[in-house]
mmCIF file of C-alpha atoms in Angstrom:
data_model
loop_
_atom_site.group_PDB
_atom_site.id
_atom_site.type_symbol
_atom_site.label_atom_id
_atom_site.label_comp_id
_atom_site.label_asym_id
_atom_site.label_seq_id
_atom_site.Cartn_x
_atom_site.Cartn_y
_atom_site.Cartn_z
ATOM 1 C CA UNK A 238 -15.157 -50.064 -61.548
ATOM 2 C CA UNK A 239 -18.804 -49.597 -62.458
ATOM 3 C CA UNK A 240 -21.080 -52.179 -60.763
ATOM 4 C CA UNK A 241 -23.964 -52.592 -61.902
ATOM 5 C CA UNK A 242 -24.265 -50.720 -65.122
ATOM 6 C CA UNK A 243 -26.819 -50.145 -67.420
ATOM 7 C CA UNK A 244 -26.952 -49.898 -70.538
ATOM 8 C CA UNK A 245 -29.259 -47.377 -73.392
ATOM 9 C CA UNK A 246 -30.692 -49.191 -75.716
ATOM 10 C CA UNK A 247 -28.386 -47.989 -78.515
ATOM 11 C CA UNK A 248 -25.508 -49.683 -77.515
ATOM 12 C CA UNK A 249 -24.673 -52.936 -79.613
ATOM 13 C CA UNK A 250 -24.642 -56.514 -77.799
ATOM 14 C CA UNK A 251 -24.464 -58.131 -80.937
ATOM 15 C CA UNK A 252 -21.468 -59.496 -80.267
ATOM 16 C CA UNK A 253 -21.894 -63.150 -79.059
ATOM 17 C CA UNK A 254 -18.327 -64.083 -79.643
ATOM 18 C CA UNK A 255 -16.339 -65.381 -76.333
ATOM 19 C CA UNK A 256 -14.171 -62.975 -74.374
ATOM 20 C CA UNK A 257 -12.145 -62.834 -71.588
ATOM 21 C CA UNK A 258 -13.508 -60.668 -68.270
ATOM 22 C CA UNK A 259 -11.249 -60.131 -65.427
ATOM 23 C CA UNK A 260 -12.906 -60.390 -61.574
ATOM 24 C CA UNK A 261 -10.080 -59.358 -59.455
ATOM 25 C CA UNK A 262 -6.630 -61.268 -60.078
ATOM 26 C CA UNK A 263 -9.250 -64.124 -61.944
ATOM 27 C CA UNK A 264 -9.487 -64.551 -65.452
ATOM 28 C CA UNK A 265 -12.940 -65.777 -66.828
ATOM 29 C CA UNK A 266 -13.852 -66.962 -70.364
ATOM 30 C CA UNK A 267 -17.585 -65.338 -70.871
ATOM 31 C CA UNK A 268 -19.783 -66.406 -73.946
ATOM 32 C CA UNK A 269 -22.687 -64.308 -74.035
ATOM 33 C CA UNK A 270 -26.127 -65.363 -75.731
ATOM 34 C CA UNK A 271 -27.598 -62.527 -78.563
ATOM 35 C CA UNK A 272 -30.521 -60.195 -76.368
ATOM 36 C CA UNK A 273 -33.140 -58.146 -78.379
ATOM 37 C CA UNK A 274 -33.965 -55.568 -77.789
ATOM 38 C CA UNK A 275 -37.205 -54.300 -76.574
ATOM 39 C CA UNK A 276 -38.239 -50.432 -76.874
ATOM 40 C CA UNK A 277 -35.897 -48.330 -75.064
ATOM 41 C CA UNK A 278 -35.603 -49.553 -72.111
ATOM 42 C CA UNK A 279 -32.267 -50.387 -70.259
ATOM 43 C CA UNK A 280 -30.817 -53.388 -70.123
ATOM 44 C CA UNK A 281 -28.716 -55.072 -67.088
ATOM 45 C CA UNK A 282 -25.079 -57.075 -68.309
ATOM 46 C CA UNK A 283 -26.092 -61.172 -68.131
ATOM 47 C CA UNK A 284 -25.872 -62.664 -64.414
ATOM 48 C CA UNK A 285 -23.083 -65.146 -64.089
ATOM 49 C CA UNK A 286 -23.069 -66.840 -61.367
ATOM 50 C CA UNK A 287 -19.114 -67.078 -61.143
ATOM 51 C CA UNK A 288 -19.009 -63.756 -61.467
ATOM 52 C CA UNK A 289 -21.452 -63.118 -58.353
ATOM 53 C CA UNK A 290 -24.485 -60.549 -58.252
ATOM 54 C CA UNK A 291 -22.973 -58.813 -61.300
ATOM 55 C CA UNK A 292 -20.067 -58.389 -63.698
ATOM 56 C CA UNK A 293 -18.468 -55.308 -63.622
ATOM 57 C CA UNK A 294 -17.054 -53.370 -66.351
ATOM 58 C CA UNK A 295 -13.442 -51.662 -66.123
ATOM 59 C CA UNK A 296 -12.611 -48.088 -67.427
ATOM 60 C CA UNK A 297 -10.947 -45.128 -66.892
ATOM 61 C CA UNK A 298 -12.425 -41.469 -65.470
ATOM 62 C CA UNK A 299 -10.640 -37.954 -65.630
ATOM 63 C CA UNK A 300 -12.213 -35.180 -62.940
ATOM 64 C CA UNK A 301 -11.422 -31.404 -63.429
ATOM 65 C CA UNK A 302 -12.220 -29.138 -61.139
ATOM 66 C CA UNK A 303 -10.464 -26.305 -58.556
ATOM 67 C CA UNK A 304 -10.805 -26.730 -54.844
ATOM 68 C CA UNK A 305 -10.218 -23.283 -52.078
ATOM 69 C CA UNK A 306 -9.650 -24.137 -48.647
ATOM 70 C CA UNK A 307 -10.299 -21.027 -46.345
ATOM 71 C CA UNK A 308 -8.436 -20.617 -43.244
ATOM 72 C CA UNK A 309 -6.771 -23.743 -41.415
ATOM 73 C CA UNK A 310 -7.773 -27.616 -40.981
ATOM 74 C CA UNK A 311 -8.874 -27.822 -37.732
ATOM 75 C CA UNK A 312 -9.169 -31.189 -35.672
ATOM 76 C CA UNK A 313 -12.070 -31.340 -32.577
ATOM 77 C CA UNK A 314 -10.948 -33.066 -29.580
ATOM 78 C CA UNK A 315 -12.379 -36.222 -28.037
ATOM 79 C CA UNK A 316 -15.689 -35.478 -26.006
ATOM 80 C CA UNK A 317 -13.969 -35.034 -22.515
ATOM 81 C CA UNK A 318 -12.840 -31.921 -23.947
ATOM 82 C CA UNK A 319 -15.377 -31.027 -26.394
ATOM 83 C CA UNK A 320 -14.264 -26.936 -27.124
ATOM 84 C CA UNK A 321 -10.806 -26.889 -27.227
ATOM 85 C CA UNK A 322 -8.750 -27.143 -30.510
ATOM 86 C CA UNK A 323 -5.509 -28.572 -30.006
ATOM 87 C CA UNK A 324 -3.435 -29.154 -33.367
ATOM 88 C CA UNK A 325 -1.608 -26.072 -32.667
ATOM 89 C CA UNK A 326 -1.904 -25.627 -28.472
ATOM 90 C CA UNK A 327 0.744 -27.745 -26.966
ATOM 91 C CA UNK A 328 0.055 -28.388 -23.669
ATOM 92 C CA UNK A 329 -3.452 -26.954 -24.054
ATOM 93 C CA UNK A 330 -1.503 -23.493 -22.478
ATOM 94 C CA UNK A 331 -3.128 -20.229 -23.455
ATOM 95 C CA UNK A 332 -2.653 -16.430 -22.152
ATOM 96 C CA UNK A 333 -5.040 -14.459 -20.504
ATOM 97 C CA UNK A 334 -4.365 -10.584 -20.038
ATOM 98 C CA UNK A 335 -6.251 -8.635 -17.681
ATOM 99 C CA UNK A 336 -6.338 -4.840 -17.496
ATOM 100 C CA UNK A 337 -7.582 -2.925 -14.890
ATOM 101 C CA UNK A 338 -9.604 0.360 -15.781
ATOM 102 C CA UNK A 339 -11.182 3.152 -13.366
ATOM 103 C CA UNK A 340 -14.475 3.535 -15.109
ATOM 104 C CA UNK A 341 -14.996 7.466 -14.523
ATOM 105 C CA UNK A 342 -11.556 8.292 -15.486
ATOM 106 C CA UNK A 343 -10.629 6.243 -17.828
ATOM 107 C CA UNK A 344 -7.416 5.694 -16.324
ATOM 108 C CA UNK A 345 -5.838 2.313 -15.782
ATOM 109 C CA UNK A 346 -4.972 1.246 -12.599
ATOM 110 C CA UNK A 347 -1.551 -0.348 -11.485
ATOM 111 C CA UNK A 348 -0.916 -2.328 -8.066
ATOM 112 C CA UNK A 349 -4.491 -3.801 -8.521
ATOM 113 C CA UNK A 350 -5.243 -7.597 -7.491
ATOM 114 C CA UNK A 351 -6.755 -9.814 -9.868
ATOM 115 C CA UNK A 352 -7.513 -13.216 -9.424
ATOM 116 C CA UNK A 353 -9.038 -15.856 -11.939
ATOM 117 C CA UNK A 354 -11.430 -18.378 -10.759
ATOM 118 C CA UNK A 355 -13.247 -21.619 -12.059
ATOM 119 C CA UNK A 356 -16.959 -22.757 -12.333
ATOM 120 C CA UNK A 357 -16.371 -24.089 -8.601
ATOM 121 C CA UNK A 358 -15.068 -20.962 -7.317
ATOM 122 C CA UNK A 359 -11.345 -22.028 -6.575
ATOM 123 C CA UNK A 360 -8.748 -19.810 -7.505
ATOM 124 C CA UNK A 361 -6.317 -20.790 -10.606
ATOM 125 C CA UNK A 362 -4.237 -17.963 -10.345
ATOM 126 C CA UNK A 363 -3.133 -14.255 -9.079
ATOM 127 C CA UNK A 364 -1.184 -11.284 -10.488
ATOM 128 C CA UNK A 365 -1.217 -7.639 -9.319
ATOM 129 C CA UNK A 366 -1.329 -5.140 -12.366
ATOM 130 C CA UNK A 367 1.794 -3.231 -13.305
ATOM 131 C CA UNK A 368 2.318 -0.308 -14.855
ATOM 132 C CA UNK A 369 0.085 -0.067 -17.821
ATOM 133 C CA UNK A 370 -2.491 -1.258 -15.640
ATOM 134 C CA UNK A 371 -2.292 -5.008 -16.598
ATOM 135 C CA UNK A 372 -1.523 -8.484 -15.743
ATOM 136 C CA UNK A 373 -1.049 -11.525 -17.816
ATOM 137 C CA UNK A 374 -1.710 -15.492 -16.795
ATOM 138 C CA UNK A 375 0.368 -17.887 -19.093
ATOM 139 C CA UNK A 376 -0.239 -21.698 -19.149
ATOM 140 C CA UNK A 377 -4.360 -21.414 -18.424
ATOM 141 C CA UNK A 378 -6.238 -24.297 -19.776
ATOM 142 C CA UNK A 379 -9.679 -23.650 -21.591
ATOM 143 C CA UNK A 380 -12.851 -23.550 -19.797
ATOM 144 C CA UNK A 381 -15.410 -21.365 -17.836
ATOM 145 C CA UNK A 382 -13.578 -18.624 -15.591
ATOM 146 C CA UNK A 383 -14.281 -15.556 -13.462
ATOM 147 C CA UNK A 384 -11.988 -12.404 -13.629
ATOM 148 C CA UNK A 385 -12.176 -10.744 -10.169
ATOM 149 C CA UNK A 386 -10.331 -7.567 -9.045
ATOM 150 C CA UNK A 387 -9.254 -5.370 -5.904
ATOM 151 C CA UNK A 388 -8.112 -2.294 -5.901
ATOM 152 C CA UNK A 389 -6.761 -0.974 -2.381
ATOM 153 C CA UNK A 390 -9.381 -3.038 -1.111
ATOM 154 C CA UNK A 391 -12.718 -2.334 -2.735
ATOM 155 C CA UNK A 392 -13.756 -5.083 -5.489
ATOM 156 C CA UNK A 393 -13.816 -4.026 -9.164
ATOM 157 C CA UNK A 394 -16.095 -5.358 -11.571
ATOM 158 C CA UNK A 395 -16.382 -9.167 -12.605
ATOM 159 C CA UNK A 396 -15.562 -10.279 -16.184
ATOM 160 C CA UNK A 397 -16.544 -13.809 -17.306
ATOM 161 C CA UNK A 398 -14.338 -16.069 -19.722
ATOM 162 C CA UNK A 399 -16.378 -19.126 -21.464
ATOM 163 C CA UNK A 400 -15.162 -22.086 -23.004
ATOM 164 C CA UNK A 401 -15.724 -21.268 -26.617
ATOM 165 C CA UNK A 402 -13.171 -18.167 -26.390
ATOM 166 C CA UNK A 403 -10.217 -20.210 -26.437
ATOM 167 C CA UNK A 404 -8.448 -21.068 -29.448
ATOM 168 C CA UNK A 405 -4.788 -21.783 -31.117
ATOM 169 C CA UNK A 406 -2.382 -18.817 -30.608
ATOM 170 C CA UNK A 407 -5.088 -16.431 -29.129
ATOM 171 C CA UNK A 408 -4.634 -14.107 -26.501
ATOM 172 C CA UNK A 409 -7.850 -13.719 -23.918
ATOM 173 C CA UNK A 410 -8.505 -10.306 -23.442
ATOM 174 C CA UNK A 411 -10.129 -8.807 -20.408
ATOM 175 C CA UNK A 412 -11.047 -5.740 -18.568
ATOM 176 C CA UNK A 413 -12.227 -5.152 -15.559
ATOM 177 C CA UNK A 414 -13.578 -1.843 -13.834
ATOM 178 C CA UNK A 415 -13.350 0.201 -10.515
ATOM 179 C CA UNK A 416 -16.039 2.268 -9.480
ATOM 180 C CA UNK A 417 -15.907 3.560 -6.619
ATOM 181 C CA UNK A 418 -16.407 7.694 -6.760
ATOM 182 C CA UNK A 419 -14.079 8.287 -3.949
ATOM 183 C CA UNK A 420 -10.199 9.255 -4.019
ATOM 184 C CA UNK A 421 -7.260 6.999 -3.561
ATOM 185 C CA UNK A 422 -4.685 7.659 -1.121
ATOM 186 C CA UNK A 423 -1.437 6.359 -2.437
ATOM 187 C CA UNK A 424 1.234 6.723 0.384
ATOM 188 C CA UNK A 425 4.728 5.032 1.148
ATOM 189 C CA UNK A 426 6.431 5.232 4.956
ATOM 190 C CA UNK A 427 10.200 6.620 3.879
ATOM 191 C CA UNK A 428 12.856 6.373 6.572
ATOM 192 C CA UNK A 429 14.282 9.992 6.051
ATOM 193 C CA UNK A 430 17.708 9.397 7.622
ATOM 194 C CA UNK A 431 18.350 6.404 4.931
ATOM 195 C CA UNK A 432 15.832 6.890 2.075
ATOM 196 C CA UNK A 433 14.516 3.592 2.035
ATOM 197 C CA UNK A 434 10.884 2.541 3.002
ATOM 198 C CA UNK A 435 9.654 1.942 6.447
ATOM 199 C CA UNK A 436 7.720 -1.135 6.608
ATOM 200 C CA UNK A 437 5.001 -1.605 9.512
ATOM 201 C CA UNK A 438 3.983 1.569 9.997
ATOM 202 C CA UNK A 439 0.408 2.174 11.977
ATOM 203 C CA UNK A 440 -0.826 5.281 9.979
ATOM 204 C CA UNK A 441 -3.239 7.397 10.770
ATOM 205 C CA UNK A 442 -5.903 9.404 9.062
ATOM 206 C CA UNK A 443 -8.048 11.966 10.472
ATOM 207 C CA UNK A 444 -10.615 14.444 8.303
ATOM 208 C CA UNK A 445 -10.241 17.601 9.957
ATOM 209 C CA UNK A 446 -13.556 18.490 9.046
ATOM 210 C CA UNK A 447 -15.312 15.924 10.565
ATOM 211 C CA UNK A 448 -12.694 13.980 12.567
ATOM 212 C CA UNK A 449 -13.241 10.245 11.391
ATOM 213 C CA UNK A 450 -10.444 8.452 11.401
ATOM 214 C CA UNK A 451 -9.176 5.875 9.409
ATOM 215 C CA UNK A 452 -6.213 3.440 9.689
ATOM 216 C CA UNK A 453 -3.637 1.286 7.663
ATOM 217 C CA UNK A 454 -0.848 -0.318 8.554
ATOM 218 C CA UNK A 455 2.327 0.455 5.879
ATOM 219 C CA UNK A 456 3.062 -3.216 3.620
ATOM 220 C CA UNK A 457 6.981 -4.646 3.150
ATOM 221 C CA UNK A 458 7.270 -1.789 0.334
ATOM 222 C CA UNK A 459 6.221 1.024 3.015
ATOM 223 C CA UNK A 460 3.235 1.036 0.689
ATOM 224 C CA UNK A 461 -0.575 1.988 2.479
ATOM 225 C CA UNK A 462 -3.695 3.716 0.900
ATOM 226 C CA UNK A 463 -6.783 5.233 2.073
ATOM 227 C CA UNK A 464 -10.212 6.340 0.465
ATOM 228 C CA UNK A 465 -10.640 10.014 0.793
ATOM 229 C CA UNK A 466 -13.718 11.923 0.157
ATOM 230 C CA UNK A 467 -14.449 15.244 -2.312
ATOM 231 C CA UNK A 468 -13.624 18.617 -0.899
ATOM 232 C CA UNK A 469 -12.158 17.089 2.264
ATOM 233 C CA UNK A 470 -9.005 17.809 4.396
ATOM 234 C CA UNK A 471 -6.846 15.209 5.743
ATOM 235 C CA UNK A 472 -3.688 14.964 8.207
ATOM 236 C CA UNK A 473 -1.902 11.826 8.445
ATOM 237 C CA UNK A 474 0.920 10.947 10.981
ATOM 238 C CA UNK A 475 2.936 7.281 12.000
ATOM 239 C CA UNK A 476 2.941 5.261 14.840
ATOM 240 C CA UNK A 477 6.068 2.942 15.464
ATOM 241 C CA UNK A 478 8.166 2.282 17.953
ATOM 242 C CA UNK A 479 11.280 4.152 17.945
ATOM 243 C CA UNK A 480 10.317 6.142 14.745
ATOM 244 C CA UNK A 481 9.279 9.714 15.297
ATOM 245 C CA UNK A 482 7.040 10.597 12.227
ATOM 246 C CA UNK A 483 6.374 13.563 10.201
ATOM 247 C CA UNK A 484 2.631 14.754 10.242
ATOM 248 C CA UNK A 485 1.676 15.520 6.197
ATOM 249 C CA UNK A 486 -1.405 16.805 5.027
ATOM 250 C CA UNK A 487 -3.747 16.023 2.063
ATOM 251 C CA UNK A 488 -6.523 17.595 0.637
ATOM 252 C CA UNK A 489 -9.462 17.058 -2.450
ATOM 253 C CA UNK A 490 -10.380 20.337 -2.316
ATOM 254 C CA UNK A 491 -10.491 21.259 -6.190
ATOM 255 C CA UNK A 492 -9.756 18.048 -7.392
ATOM 256 C CA UNK A 493 -12.554 16.453 -9.545
ATOM 257 C CA UNK A 494 -12.728 12.798 -9.404
ATOM 258 C CA UNK A 495 -13.527 12.736 -13.711
ATOM 259 C CA UNK A 496 -9.621 13.975 -14.441
ATOM 260 C CA UNK A 497 -8.042 12.422 -10.609
ATOM 261 C CA UNK A 498 -8.331 9.140 -9.139
ATOM 262 C CA UNK A 499 -4.620 9.299 -7.272
ATOM 263 C CA UNK A 500 -3.498 11.497 -4.405
ATOM 264 C CA UNK A 501 0.486 10.786 -3.762
ATOM 265 C CA UNK A 502 1.740 11.375 -0.448
ATOM 266 C CA UNK A 503 4.963 10.567 1.589
ATOM 267 C CA UNK A 504 5.115 9.954 5.128
ATOM 268 C CA UNK A 505 8.899 10.796 6.607
ATOM 269 C CA UNK A 506 10.447 8.513 9.927
ATOM 270 C CA UNK A 507 13.045 9.550 11.701
ATOM 271 C CA UNK A 508 14.808 7.408 13.878
ATOM 272 C CA UNK A 509 14.107 7.917 17.715
ATOM 273 C CA UNK A 510 16.636 5.634 19.367
ATOM 274 C CA UNK A 511 17.152 5.694 23.344
ATOM 275 C CA UNK A 512 20.077 7.953 24.128
ATOM 276 C CA UNK A 513 20.171 9.338 20.527
ATOM 277 C CA UNK A 514 19.050 12.781 19.911
ATOM 278 C CA UNK A 515 16.836 13.399 16.883
ATOM 279 C CA UNK A 516 17.153 16.929 15.315
ATOM 280 C CA UNK A 517 13.624 18.823 15.299
ATOM 281 C CA UNK A 518 13.068 21.448 12.511
ATOM 282 C CA UNK A 519 12.448 24.392 15.047
ATOM 283 C CA UNK A 520 13.566 28.105 13.834
ATOM 284 C CA UNK A 521 13.445 30.500 16.495
ATOM 285 C CA UNK A 522 13.901 34.282 15.560
ATOM 286 C CA UNK A 523 17.377 36.091 16.431
ATOM 287 C CA UNK A 524 18.064 36.103 20.123
ATOM 288 C CA UNK A 525 14.320 35.092 21.037
ATOM 289 C CA UNK A 526 12.846 31.615 22.187
ATOM 290 C CA UNK A 527 9.560 31.929 21.798
ATOM 291 C CA UNK A 528 8.055 29.734 18.762
ATOM 292 C CA UNK A 529 7.015 30.319 15.195
ATOM 293 C CA UNK A 530 3.666 28.663 14.048
ATOM 294 C CA UNK A 531 5.851 26.476 11.946
ATOM 295 C CA UNK A 532 7.814 25.143 15.243
ATOM 296 C CA UNK A 533 4.690 24.370 16.965
ATOM 297 C CA UNK A 534 3.421 22.157 14.467
ATOM 298 C CA UNK A 535 6.910 20.610 14.243
ATOM 299 C CA UNK A 536 6.766 19.685 18.182
ATOM 300 C CA UNK A 537 3.432 18.216 16.839
ATOM 301 C CA UNK A 538 5.206 15.348 15.933
ATOM 302 C CA UNK A 539 6.932 14.845 19.388
ATOM 303 C CA UNK A 540 3.166 15.540 20.830
ATOM 304 C CA UNK A 541 2.032 12.614 18.717
ATOM 305 C CA UNK A 542 4.666 10.167 19.639
ATOM 306 C CA UNK A 543 4.078 10.543 23.612
ATOM 307 C CA UNK A 544 0.349 10.581 22.993
ATOM 308 C CA UNK A 545 0.777 6.955 20.912
ATOM 309 C CA UNK A 546 3.351 5.504 23.269
ATOM 310 C CA UNK A 547 2.614 6.695 26.699
ATOM 311 C CA UNK A 548 5.185 5.008 28.732
ATOM 312 C CA UNK A 549 7.613 7.113 26.824
ATOM 313 C CA UNK A 550 10.133 9.802 28.471
ATOM 314 C CA UNK A 551 12.018 12.226 26.420
ATOM 315 C CA UNK A 552 14.523 14.821 27.219
ATOM 316 C CA UNK A 553 13.917 18.016 24.907
ATOM 317 C CA UNK A 554 17.534 19.997 24.675
ATOM 318 C CA UNK A 555 18.523 23.358 22.844
ATOM 319 C CA UNK A 556 21.624 24.158 21.347
ATOM 320 C CA UNK A 557 23.507 27.320 20.067
ATOM 321 C CA UNK A 558 25.960 28.455 17.862
ATOM 322 C CA UNK A 559 29.441 29.955 19.634
ATOM 323 C CA UNK A 560 28.914 33.215 19.218
ATOM 324 C CA UNK A 561 28.353 35.486 21.948
ATOM 325 C CA UNK A 562 29.352 34.852 25.126
ATOM 326 C CA UNK A 563 28.717 31.190 27.356
ATOM 327 C CA UNK A 564 26.711 32.120 30.019
ATOM 328 C CA UNK A 565 24.506 34.050 27.849
ATOM 329 C CA UNK A 566 23.730 30.924 25.170
ATOM 330 C CA UNK A 567 23.585 28.524 27.828
ATOM 331 C CA UNK A 568 20.371 30.759 29.411
ATOM 332 C CA UNK A 569 19.050 31.498 26.001
ATOM 333 C CA UNK A 570 19.256 27.835 25.088
ATOM 334 C CA UNK A 571 17.420 26.833 28.646
ATOM 335 C CA UNK A 572 14.609 29.075 27.532
ATOM 336 C CA UNK A 573 14.049 27.538 24.082
ATOM 337 C CA UNK A 574 14.036 24.599 25.583
ATOM 338 C CA UNK A 575 11.223 25.459 27.869
ATOM 339 C CA UNK A 576 9.321 27.236 25.472
ATOM 340 C CA UNK A 577 9.498 23.960 23.437
ATOM 341 C CA UNK A 578 8.312 22.029 26.437
ATOM 342 C CA UNK A 579 5.857 24.181 27.711
ATOM 343 C CA UNK A 580 3.635 24.158 24.297
ATOM 344 C CA UNK A 581 4.099 20.058 24.880
ATOM 345 C CA UNK A 582 3.008 20.277 28.284
ATOM 346 C CA UNK A 583 -0.132 22.466 26.935
ATOM 347 C CA UNK A 584 -1.344 19.199 24.804
ATOM 348 C CA UNK A 585 -1.906 16.873 27.699
ATOM 349 C CA UNK A 586 1.155 15.292 28.851
ATOM 350 C CA UNK A 587 2.375 15.108 31.667
ATOM 351 C CA UNK A 588 5.572 17.160 33.076
ATOM 352 C CA UNK A 589 7.029 13.801 34.345
ATOM 353 C CA UNK A 590 7.698 12.321 30.680
ATOM 354 C CA UNK A 591 9.156 15.535 29.269
ATOM 355 C CA UNK A 592 12.363 17.951 30.655
ATOM 356 C CA UNK A 593 13.996 20.584 29.229
ATOM 357 C CA UNK A 594 17.486 20.865 28.821
ATOM 358 C CA UNK A 595 20.099 23.905 27.500
ATOM 359 C CA UNK A 596 23.571 23.211 26.186
ATOM 360 C CA UNK A 597 24.265 26.446 25.170
ATOM 361 C CA UNK A 598 27.386 26.274 22.607
ATOM 362 C CA UNK A 599 29.075 23.189 24.581
ATOM 363 C CA UNK A 600 27.644 20.510 21.910
ATOM 364 C CA UNK A 601 28.824 21.491 18.484
ATOM 365 C CA UNK A 602 28.393 18.995 15.541
ATOM 366 C CA UNK A 603 30.968 20.564 13.654
ATOM 367 C CA UNK A 604 34.462 22.308 14.387
ATOM 368 C CA UNK A 605 32.664 25.707 14.961
ATOM 369 C CA UNK A 606 33.791 25.997 18.379
ATOM 370 C CA UNK A 607 34.883 29.618 19.984
ATOM 371 C CA UNK A 608 37.489 31.443 17.889
ATOM 372 C CA UNK A 609 36.389 29.448 14.938
ATOM 373 C CA UNK A 610 36.103 31.559 11.870
ATOM 374 C CA UNK A 611 32.789 29.473 10.180
ATOM 375 C CA UNK A 612 30.076 30.475 7.234
ATOM 376 C CA UNK A 613 26.862 31.030 8.361
ATOM 377 C CA UNK A 614 25.493 27.992 7.514
ATOM 378 C CA UNK A 615 28.179 25.970 9.444
ATOM 379 C CA UNK A 616 27.016 27.975 12.043
ATOM 380 C CA UNK A 617 23.180 27.109 11.310
ATOM 381 C CA UNK A 618 24.159 23.398 11.631
ATOM 382 C CA UNK A 619 25.118 24.155 15.225
ATOM 383 C CA UNK A 620 21.458 25.860 16.393
ATOM 384 C CA UNK A 621 19.224 23.041 16.933
ATOM 385 C CA UNK A 622 16.927 22.021 19.153
ATOM 386 C CA UNK A 623 16.970 17.794 19.400
ATOM 387 C CA UNK A 624 14.753 15.186 21.316
ATOM 388 C CA UNK A 625 16.081 12.103 22.455
ATOM 389 C CA UNK A 626 14.090 9.412 24.315
ATOM 390 C CA UNK A 627 14.969 8.610 27.639
ATOM 391 C CA UNK A 628 15.077 4.738 28.313
ATOM 392 C CA UNK A 629 16.177 4.268 31.604
#
């Protein structure tokens, strides 16, 4: 319907006969009066009080065209959530993926702690990067956030997430960087008998050039970490009640920070319980009792334990295989035990805290006794030096 339609001068308004006009559901009979055209001025239809303000004519029109739609139709939410598009976002649950990378080498960093905080500084999500240096957060509501990271106690750079970045089915990806120029020593304390993680070990790292000492406690997985300077050498040892620690060395000499970030190391711990001998890796020359440099380094483990445990008392014993006379083996074993104890005493340990005891061939660990023919490997098992914690 066209309301208030204008007619031009060429329209024929001479038909003055009565005709029907439909208006809504009513039909009216109307007899128009003749009009005189003046020039080409448009004329209005006659006014009829019964039809309202204007007459209307019915017509049919056709509109042909092509409509294009780009993208998907979306609906903007109410002002309470002005930026999130929710037509395809059930529960407003978005996924945020964060990668932690070393800025110097470009390598991804596993086991880094990552936190997602809102504008008020409250932490809304935390996670630890996997072996690919990635942690993903699911079901994050749209909003403004800050992403922070921590790599073995050192903060990374931060990244920001803005409300307008959230959209349906999109995965937000952010990267934060570790910028510290030092190397990272990643270590694990391991029980040498069971090969399982040894937690709660106090690990001490000493810079052999400067004498500086760092300490860290191994966690429930036996993991610990330190920062290492370039061109430096270190010595590391663990301390735990009734555990005898290995002494390990680490060095960054020859390493370049642009290619190396992590230095991996395993620190072994032996069980060192009361009344139970722990075999030390001490070797003697054949029929000799003096200590080799490698044996001295092994005894340093015992020295360090006694330094860390001031009340510990230890019996250090030596044993031989069954070859040779009993008297000779007893004398040799006593000399070897005394040689080891003398070395420990030279490190400042009181003689009241350690005793030397030779047992000769009287305490074999296998069947190789007098008169039994054994292989060299079987004989070697019985040639040993043991340390035993005295608890009474």
